[in-house]
PDB file of C-alpha atoms in Angstrom:
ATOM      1  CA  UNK Z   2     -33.124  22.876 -34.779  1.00 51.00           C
ATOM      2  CA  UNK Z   3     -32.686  22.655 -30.795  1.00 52.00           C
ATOM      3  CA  UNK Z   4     -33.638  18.694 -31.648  1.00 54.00           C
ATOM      4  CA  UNK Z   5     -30.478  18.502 -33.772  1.00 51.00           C
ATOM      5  CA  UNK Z   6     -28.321  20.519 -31.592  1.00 46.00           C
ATOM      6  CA  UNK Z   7     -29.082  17.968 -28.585  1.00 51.00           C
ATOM      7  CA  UNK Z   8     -28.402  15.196 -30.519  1.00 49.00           C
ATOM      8  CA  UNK Z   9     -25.196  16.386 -32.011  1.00 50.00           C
ATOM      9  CA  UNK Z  10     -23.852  17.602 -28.470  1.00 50.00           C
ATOM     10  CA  UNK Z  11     -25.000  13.642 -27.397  1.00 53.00           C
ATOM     11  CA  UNK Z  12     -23.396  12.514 -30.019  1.00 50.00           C
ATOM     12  CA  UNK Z  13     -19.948  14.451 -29.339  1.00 48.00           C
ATOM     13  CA  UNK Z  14     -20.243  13.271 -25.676  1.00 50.00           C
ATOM     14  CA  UNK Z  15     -21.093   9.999 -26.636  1.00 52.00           C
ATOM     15  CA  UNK Z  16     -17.715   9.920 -28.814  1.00 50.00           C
ATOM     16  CA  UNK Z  17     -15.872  11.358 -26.419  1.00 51.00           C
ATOM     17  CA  UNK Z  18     -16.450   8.895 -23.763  1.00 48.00           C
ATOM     18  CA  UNK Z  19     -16.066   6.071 -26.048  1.00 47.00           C
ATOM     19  CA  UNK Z  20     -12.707   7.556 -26.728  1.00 47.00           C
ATOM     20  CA  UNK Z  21     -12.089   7.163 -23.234  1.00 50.00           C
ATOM     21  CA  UNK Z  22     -13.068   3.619 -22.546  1.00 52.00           C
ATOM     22  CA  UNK Z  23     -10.995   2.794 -26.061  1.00 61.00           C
ATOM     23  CA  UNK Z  24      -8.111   3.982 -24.925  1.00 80.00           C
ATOM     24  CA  UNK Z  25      -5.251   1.431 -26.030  1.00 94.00           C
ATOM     25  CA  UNK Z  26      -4.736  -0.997 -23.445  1.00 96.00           C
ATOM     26  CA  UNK Z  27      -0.831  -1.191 -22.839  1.00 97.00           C
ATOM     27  CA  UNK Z  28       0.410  -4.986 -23.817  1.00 96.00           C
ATOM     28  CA  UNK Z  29       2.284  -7.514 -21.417  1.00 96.00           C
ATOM     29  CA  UNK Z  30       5.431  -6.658 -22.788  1.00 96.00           C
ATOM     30  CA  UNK Z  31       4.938  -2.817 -22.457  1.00 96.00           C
ATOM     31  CA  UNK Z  32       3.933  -3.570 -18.889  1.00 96.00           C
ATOM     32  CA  UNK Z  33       6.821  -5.500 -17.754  1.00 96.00           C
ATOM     33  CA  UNK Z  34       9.184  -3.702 -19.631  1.00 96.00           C
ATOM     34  CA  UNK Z  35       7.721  -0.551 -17.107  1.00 96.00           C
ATOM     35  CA  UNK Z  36       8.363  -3.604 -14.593  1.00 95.00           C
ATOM     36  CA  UNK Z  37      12.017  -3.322 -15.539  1.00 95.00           C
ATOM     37  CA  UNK Z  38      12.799  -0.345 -15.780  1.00 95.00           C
ATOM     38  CA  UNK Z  39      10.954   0.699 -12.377  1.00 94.00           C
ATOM     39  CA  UNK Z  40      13.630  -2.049 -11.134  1.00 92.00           C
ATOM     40  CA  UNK Z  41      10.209  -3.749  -9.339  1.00 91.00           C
ATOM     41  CA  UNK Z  42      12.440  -7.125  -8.950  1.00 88.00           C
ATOM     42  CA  UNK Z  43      15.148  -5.366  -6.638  1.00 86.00           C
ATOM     43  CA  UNK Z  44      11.791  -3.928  -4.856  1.00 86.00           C
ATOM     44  CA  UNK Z  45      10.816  -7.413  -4.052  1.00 84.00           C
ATOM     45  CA  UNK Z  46      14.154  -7.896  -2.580  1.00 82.00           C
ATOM     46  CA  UNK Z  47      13.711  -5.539  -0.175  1.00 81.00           C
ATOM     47  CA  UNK Z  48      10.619  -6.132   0.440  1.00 81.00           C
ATOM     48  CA  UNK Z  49      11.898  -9.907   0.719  1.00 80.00           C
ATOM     49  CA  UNK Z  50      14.515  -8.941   3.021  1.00 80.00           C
ATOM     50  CA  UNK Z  51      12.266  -6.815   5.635  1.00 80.00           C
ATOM     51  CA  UNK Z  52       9.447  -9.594   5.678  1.00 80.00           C
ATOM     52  CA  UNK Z  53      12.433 -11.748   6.777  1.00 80.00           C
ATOM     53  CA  UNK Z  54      13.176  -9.640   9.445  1.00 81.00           C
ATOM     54  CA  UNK Z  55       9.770  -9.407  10.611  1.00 82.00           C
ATOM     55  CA  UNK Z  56       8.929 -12.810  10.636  1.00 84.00           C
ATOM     56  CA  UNK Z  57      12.246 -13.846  12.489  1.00 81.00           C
ATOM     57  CA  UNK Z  58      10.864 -11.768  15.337  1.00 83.00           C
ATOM     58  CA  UNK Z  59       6.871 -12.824  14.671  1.00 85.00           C
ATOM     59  CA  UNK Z  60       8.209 -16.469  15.076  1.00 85.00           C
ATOM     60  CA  UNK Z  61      11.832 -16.788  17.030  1.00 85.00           C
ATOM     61  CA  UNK Z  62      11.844 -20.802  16.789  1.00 89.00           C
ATOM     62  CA  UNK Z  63      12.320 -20.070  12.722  1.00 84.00           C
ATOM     63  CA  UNK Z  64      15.443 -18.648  11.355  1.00 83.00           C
ATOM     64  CA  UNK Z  65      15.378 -15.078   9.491  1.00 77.00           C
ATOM     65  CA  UNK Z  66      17.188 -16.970   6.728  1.00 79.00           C
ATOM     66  CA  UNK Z  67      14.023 -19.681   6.048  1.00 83.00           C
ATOM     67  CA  UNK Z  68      12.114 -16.405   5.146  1.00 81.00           C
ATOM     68  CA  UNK Z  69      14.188 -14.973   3.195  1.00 79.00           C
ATOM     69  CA  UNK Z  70      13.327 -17.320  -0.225  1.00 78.00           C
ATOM     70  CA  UNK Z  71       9.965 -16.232   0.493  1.00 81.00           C
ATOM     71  CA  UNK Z  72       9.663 -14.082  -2.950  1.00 79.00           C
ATOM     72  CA  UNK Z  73      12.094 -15.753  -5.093  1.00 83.00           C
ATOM     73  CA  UNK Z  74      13.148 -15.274  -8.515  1.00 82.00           C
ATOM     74  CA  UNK Z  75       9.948 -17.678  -9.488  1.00 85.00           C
ATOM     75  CA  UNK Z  76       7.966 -16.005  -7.248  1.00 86.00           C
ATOM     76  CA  UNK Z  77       8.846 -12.532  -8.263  1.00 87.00           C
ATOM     77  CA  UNK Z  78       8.355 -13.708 -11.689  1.00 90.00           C
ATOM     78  CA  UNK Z  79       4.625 -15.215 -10.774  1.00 92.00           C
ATOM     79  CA  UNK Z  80       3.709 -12.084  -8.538  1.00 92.00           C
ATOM     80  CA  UNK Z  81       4.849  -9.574 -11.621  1.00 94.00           C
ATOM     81  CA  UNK Z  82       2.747 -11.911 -14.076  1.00 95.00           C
ATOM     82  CA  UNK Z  83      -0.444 -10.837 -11.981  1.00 96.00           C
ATOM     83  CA  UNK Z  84       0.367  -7.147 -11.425  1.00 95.00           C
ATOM     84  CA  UNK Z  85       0.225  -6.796 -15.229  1.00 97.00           C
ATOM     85  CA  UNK Z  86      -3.252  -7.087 -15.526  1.00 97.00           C
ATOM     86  CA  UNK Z  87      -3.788  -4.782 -12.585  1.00 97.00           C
ATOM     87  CA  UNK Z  88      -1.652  -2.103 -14.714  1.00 97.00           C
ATOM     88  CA  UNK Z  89      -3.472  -2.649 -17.972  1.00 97.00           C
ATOM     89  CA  UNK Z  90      -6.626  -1.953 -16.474  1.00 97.00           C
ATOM     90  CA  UNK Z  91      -5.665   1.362 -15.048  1.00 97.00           C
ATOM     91  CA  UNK Z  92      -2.859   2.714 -17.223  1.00 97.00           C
ATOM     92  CA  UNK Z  93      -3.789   3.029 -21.185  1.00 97.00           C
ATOM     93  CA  UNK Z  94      -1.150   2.019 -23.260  1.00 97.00           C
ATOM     94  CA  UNK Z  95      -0.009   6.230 -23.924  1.00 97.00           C
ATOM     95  CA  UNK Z  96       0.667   6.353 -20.185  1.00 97.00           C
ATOM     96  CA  UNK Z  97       2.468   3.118 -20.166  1.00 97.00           C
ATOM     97  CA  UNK Z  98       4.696   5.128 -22.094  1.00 97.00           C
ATOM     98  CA  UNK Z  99       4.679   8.091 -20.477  1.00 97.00           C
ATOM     99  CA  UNK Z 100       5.817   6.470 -17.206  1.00 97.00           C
ATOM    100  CA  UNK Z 101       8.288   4.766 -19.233  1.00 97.00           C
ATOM    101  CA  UNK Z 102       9.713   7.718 -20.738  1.00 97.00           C
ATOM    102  CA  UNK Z 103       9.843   9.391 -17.262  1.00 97.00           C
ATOM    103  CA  UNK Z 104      11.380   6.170 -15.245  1.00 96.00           C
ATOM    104  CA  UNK Z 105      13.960   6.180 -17.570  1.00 97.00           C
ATOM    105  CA  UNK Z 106      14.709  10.102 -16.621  1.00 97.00           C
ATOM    106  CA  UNK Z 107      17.636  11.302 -14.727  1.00 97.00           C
ATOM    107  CA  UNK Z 108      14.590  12.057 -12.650  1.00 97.00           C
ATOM    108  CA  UNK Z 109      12.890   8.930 -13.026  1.00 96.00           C
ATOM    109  CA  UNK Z 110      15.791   6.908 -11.855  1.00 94.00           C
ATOM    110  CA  UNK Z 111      16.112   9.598  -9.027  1.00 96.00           C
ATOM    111  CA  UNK Z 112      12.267   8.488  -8.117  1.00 95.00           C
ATOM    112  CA  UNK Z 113      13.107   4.967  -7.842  1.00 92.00           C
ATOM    113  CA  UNK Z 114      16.089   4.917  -5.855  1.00 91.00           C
ATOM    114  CA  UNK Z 115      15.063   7.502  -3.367  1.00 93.00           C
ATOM    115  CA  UNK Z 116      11.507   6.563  -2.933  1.00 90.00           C
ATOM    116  CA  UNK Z 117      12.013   3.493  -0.877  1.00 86.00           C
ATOM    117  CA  UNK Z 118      14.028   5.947   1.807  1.00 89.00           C
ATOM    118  CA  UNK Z 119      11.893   8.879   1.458  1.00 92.00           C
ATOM    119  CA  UNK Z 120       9.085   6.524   2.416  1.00 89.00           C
ATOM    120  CA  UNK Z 121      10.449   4.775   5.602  1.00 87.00           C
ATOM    121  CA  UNK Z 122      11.210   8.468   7.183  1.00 93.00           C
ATOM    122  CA  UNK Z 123       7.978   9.522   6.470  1.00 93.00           C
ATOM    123  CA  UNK Z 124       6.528   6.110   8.109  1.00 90.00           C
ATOM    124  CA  UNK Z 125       8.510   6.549  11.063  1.00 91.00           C
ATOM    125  CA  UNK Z 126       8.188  10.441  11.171  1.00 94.00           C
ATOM    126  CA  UNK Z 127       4.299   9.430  10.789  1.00 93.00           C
ATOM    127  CA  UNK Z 128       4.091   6.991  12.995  1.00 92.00           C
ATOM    128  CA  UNK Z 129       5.864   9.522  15.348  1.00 94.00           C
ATOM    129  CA  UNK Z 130       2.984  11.824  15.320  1.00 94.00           C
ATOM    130  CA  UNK Z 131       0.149   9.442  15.687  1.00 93.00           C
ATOM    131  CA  UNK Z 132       1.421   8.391  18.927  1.00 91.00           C
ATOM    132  CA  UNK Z 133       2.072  12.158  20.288  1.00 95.00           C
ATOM    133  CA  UNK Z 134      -1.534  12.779  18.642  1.00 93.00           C
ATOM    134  CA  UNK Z 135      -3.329   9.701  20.120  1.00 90.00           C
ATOM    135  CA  UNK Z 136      -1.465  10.570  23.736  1.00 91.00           C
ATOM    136  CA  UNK Z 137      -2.535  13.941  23.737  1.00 91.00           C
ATOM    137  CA  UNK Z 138      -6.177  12.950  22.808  1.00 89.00           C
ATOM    138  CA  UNK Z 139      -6.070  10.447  25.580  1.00 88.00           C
ATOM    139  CA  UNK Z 140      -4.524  13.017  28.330  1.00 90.00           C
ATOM    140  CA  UNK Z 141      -7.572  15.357  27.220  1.00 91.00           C
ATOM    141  CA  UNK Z 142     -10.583  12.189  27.045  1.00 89.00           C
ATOM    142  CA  UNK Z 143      -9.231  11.730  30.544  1.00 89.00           C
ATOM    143  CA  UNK Z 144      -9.117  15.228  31.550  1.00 91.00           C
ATOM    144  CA  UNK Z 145     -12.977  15.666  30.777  1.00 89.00           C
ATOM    145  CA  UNK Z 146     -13.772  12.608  32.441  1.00 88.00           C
ATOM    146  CA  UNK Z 147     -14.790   9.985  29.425  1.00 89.00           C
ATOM    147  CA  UNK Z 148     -11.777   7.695  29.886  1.00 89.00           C
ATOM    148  CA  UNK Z 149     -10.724   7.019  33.461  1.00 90.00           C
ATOM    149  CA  UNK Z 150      -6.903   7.242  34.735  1.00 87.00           C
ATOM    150  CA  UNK Z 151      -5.955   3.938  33.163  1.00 87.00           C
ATOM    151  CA  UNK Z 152      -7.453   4.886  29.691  1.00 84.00           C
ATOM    152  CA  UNK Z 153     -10.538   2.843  29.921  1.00 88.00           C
ATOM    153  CA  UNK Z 154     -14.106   3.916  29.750  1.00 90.00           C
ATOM    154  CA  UNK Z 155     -15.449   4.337  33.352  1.00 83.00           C
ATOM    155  CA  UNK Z 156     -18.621   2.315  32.854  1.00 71.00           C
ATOM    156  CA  UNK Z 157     -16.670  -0.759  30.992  1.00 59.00           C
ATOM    157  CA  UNK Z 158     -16.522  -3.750  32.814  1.00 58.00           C
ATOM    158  CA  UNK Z 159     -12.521  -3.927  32.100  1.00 54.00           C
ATOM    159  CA  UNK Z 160     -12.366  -0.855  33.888  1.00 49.00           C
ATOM    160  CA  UNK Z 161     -13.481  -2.691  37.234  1.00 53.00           C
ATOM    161  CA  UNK Z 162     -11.659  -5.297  39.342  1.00 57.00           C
ATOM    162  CA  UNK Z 163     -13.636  -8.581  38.396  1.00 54.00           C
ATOM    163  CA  UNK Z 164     -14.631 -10.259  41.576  1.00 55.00           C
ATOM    164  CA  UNK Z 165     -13.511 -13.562  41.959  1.00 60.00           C
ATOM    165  CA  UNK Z 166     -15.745 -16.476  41.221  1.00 57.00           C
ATOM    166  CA  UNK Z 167     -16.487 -18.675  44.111  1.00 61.00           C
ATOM    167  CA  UNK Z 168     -15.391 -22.409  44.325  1.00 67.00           C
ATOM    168  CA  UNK Z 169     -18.294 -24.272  44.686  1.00 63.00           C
ATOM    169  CA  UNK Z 170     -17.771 -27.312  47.495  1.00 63.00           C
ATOM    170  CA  UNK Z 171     -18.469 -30.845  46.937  1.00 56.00           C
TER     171      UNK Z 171
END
């Protein structure tokens, strides 16, 4: 009896996790039509438009505007047609639709526009705090002697003047 009652509860595991891993992968179309209605195009744009910026201050001797046909429409098409098999590997096919259903929301649509903003104020709000946090971890490092006044480790050579090297004569 305990025999059968340990195969049967193997069994139902067995099924269930099967279940799992059968879950209904979500098709291309599903996928970009969750593309589409997360407005993932217009995120590439901005995306587009900020890499521009970047780059026109990584390299001054190239205009902002060359960068800016970085992700075109072909490109945003090409970079979409490779996400989709990142999203059908981690989304079944029911949450596909789920996300669908909810993008499509008052709320949803609330998500997507906000998101982008909500984002860049917590970067900078975060970015913010890491440099109070990393000065006042400094201030103390130096304060019990492991980094020096300059913020270097005392025993580092770059903590030292290098001597200069002598000229040898000829």
């Amino acid at each position: 009896m305990r025999k059968w009652v340990g195969m049967a509860a193997g069994a139902v595991l067995a099924l269930g996790t099967a279940g799992q891993v059968m879950a209904a992968q979500p098709s291309e179309k599903q996928v970009r039509q969750l593309f589409q209605v997360m407005h993932m195009e217009r995120m590439f744009d901005q995306m587009n438009s900020q890499m521009a910026g970047v780059m026109g201050q990584a390299v001054p001797c190239v205009p902002a505007s060359y960068w800016q046909g970085f992700i075109d429409a072909s490109g945003s098409q090409q970079l979409l047609g490779r996400m989709v098999p990142i999203y059908q590997h981690h989304f079944s096919a029911a949450d596909v639709a789920g996300l669908l259903k909810f993008y499509k929301s008052p709320l949803g649509q609330k998500v997507i526009t906000q998101m982008p903003v909500t984002m860049a104020e917590g970067m900078k709000i975060g970015q913010e705090w890491g440099r109070e946090r990393g000065q006042a971890m400094v201030r103390q490092l130096q304060q019990n002697g492991t980094l020096d006044a300059n913020g270097r480790c005392p025993a580092s050579p770059a903590a030292t003047t290098p001597k200069p090297v002598p000229k040898p004569d000829h």
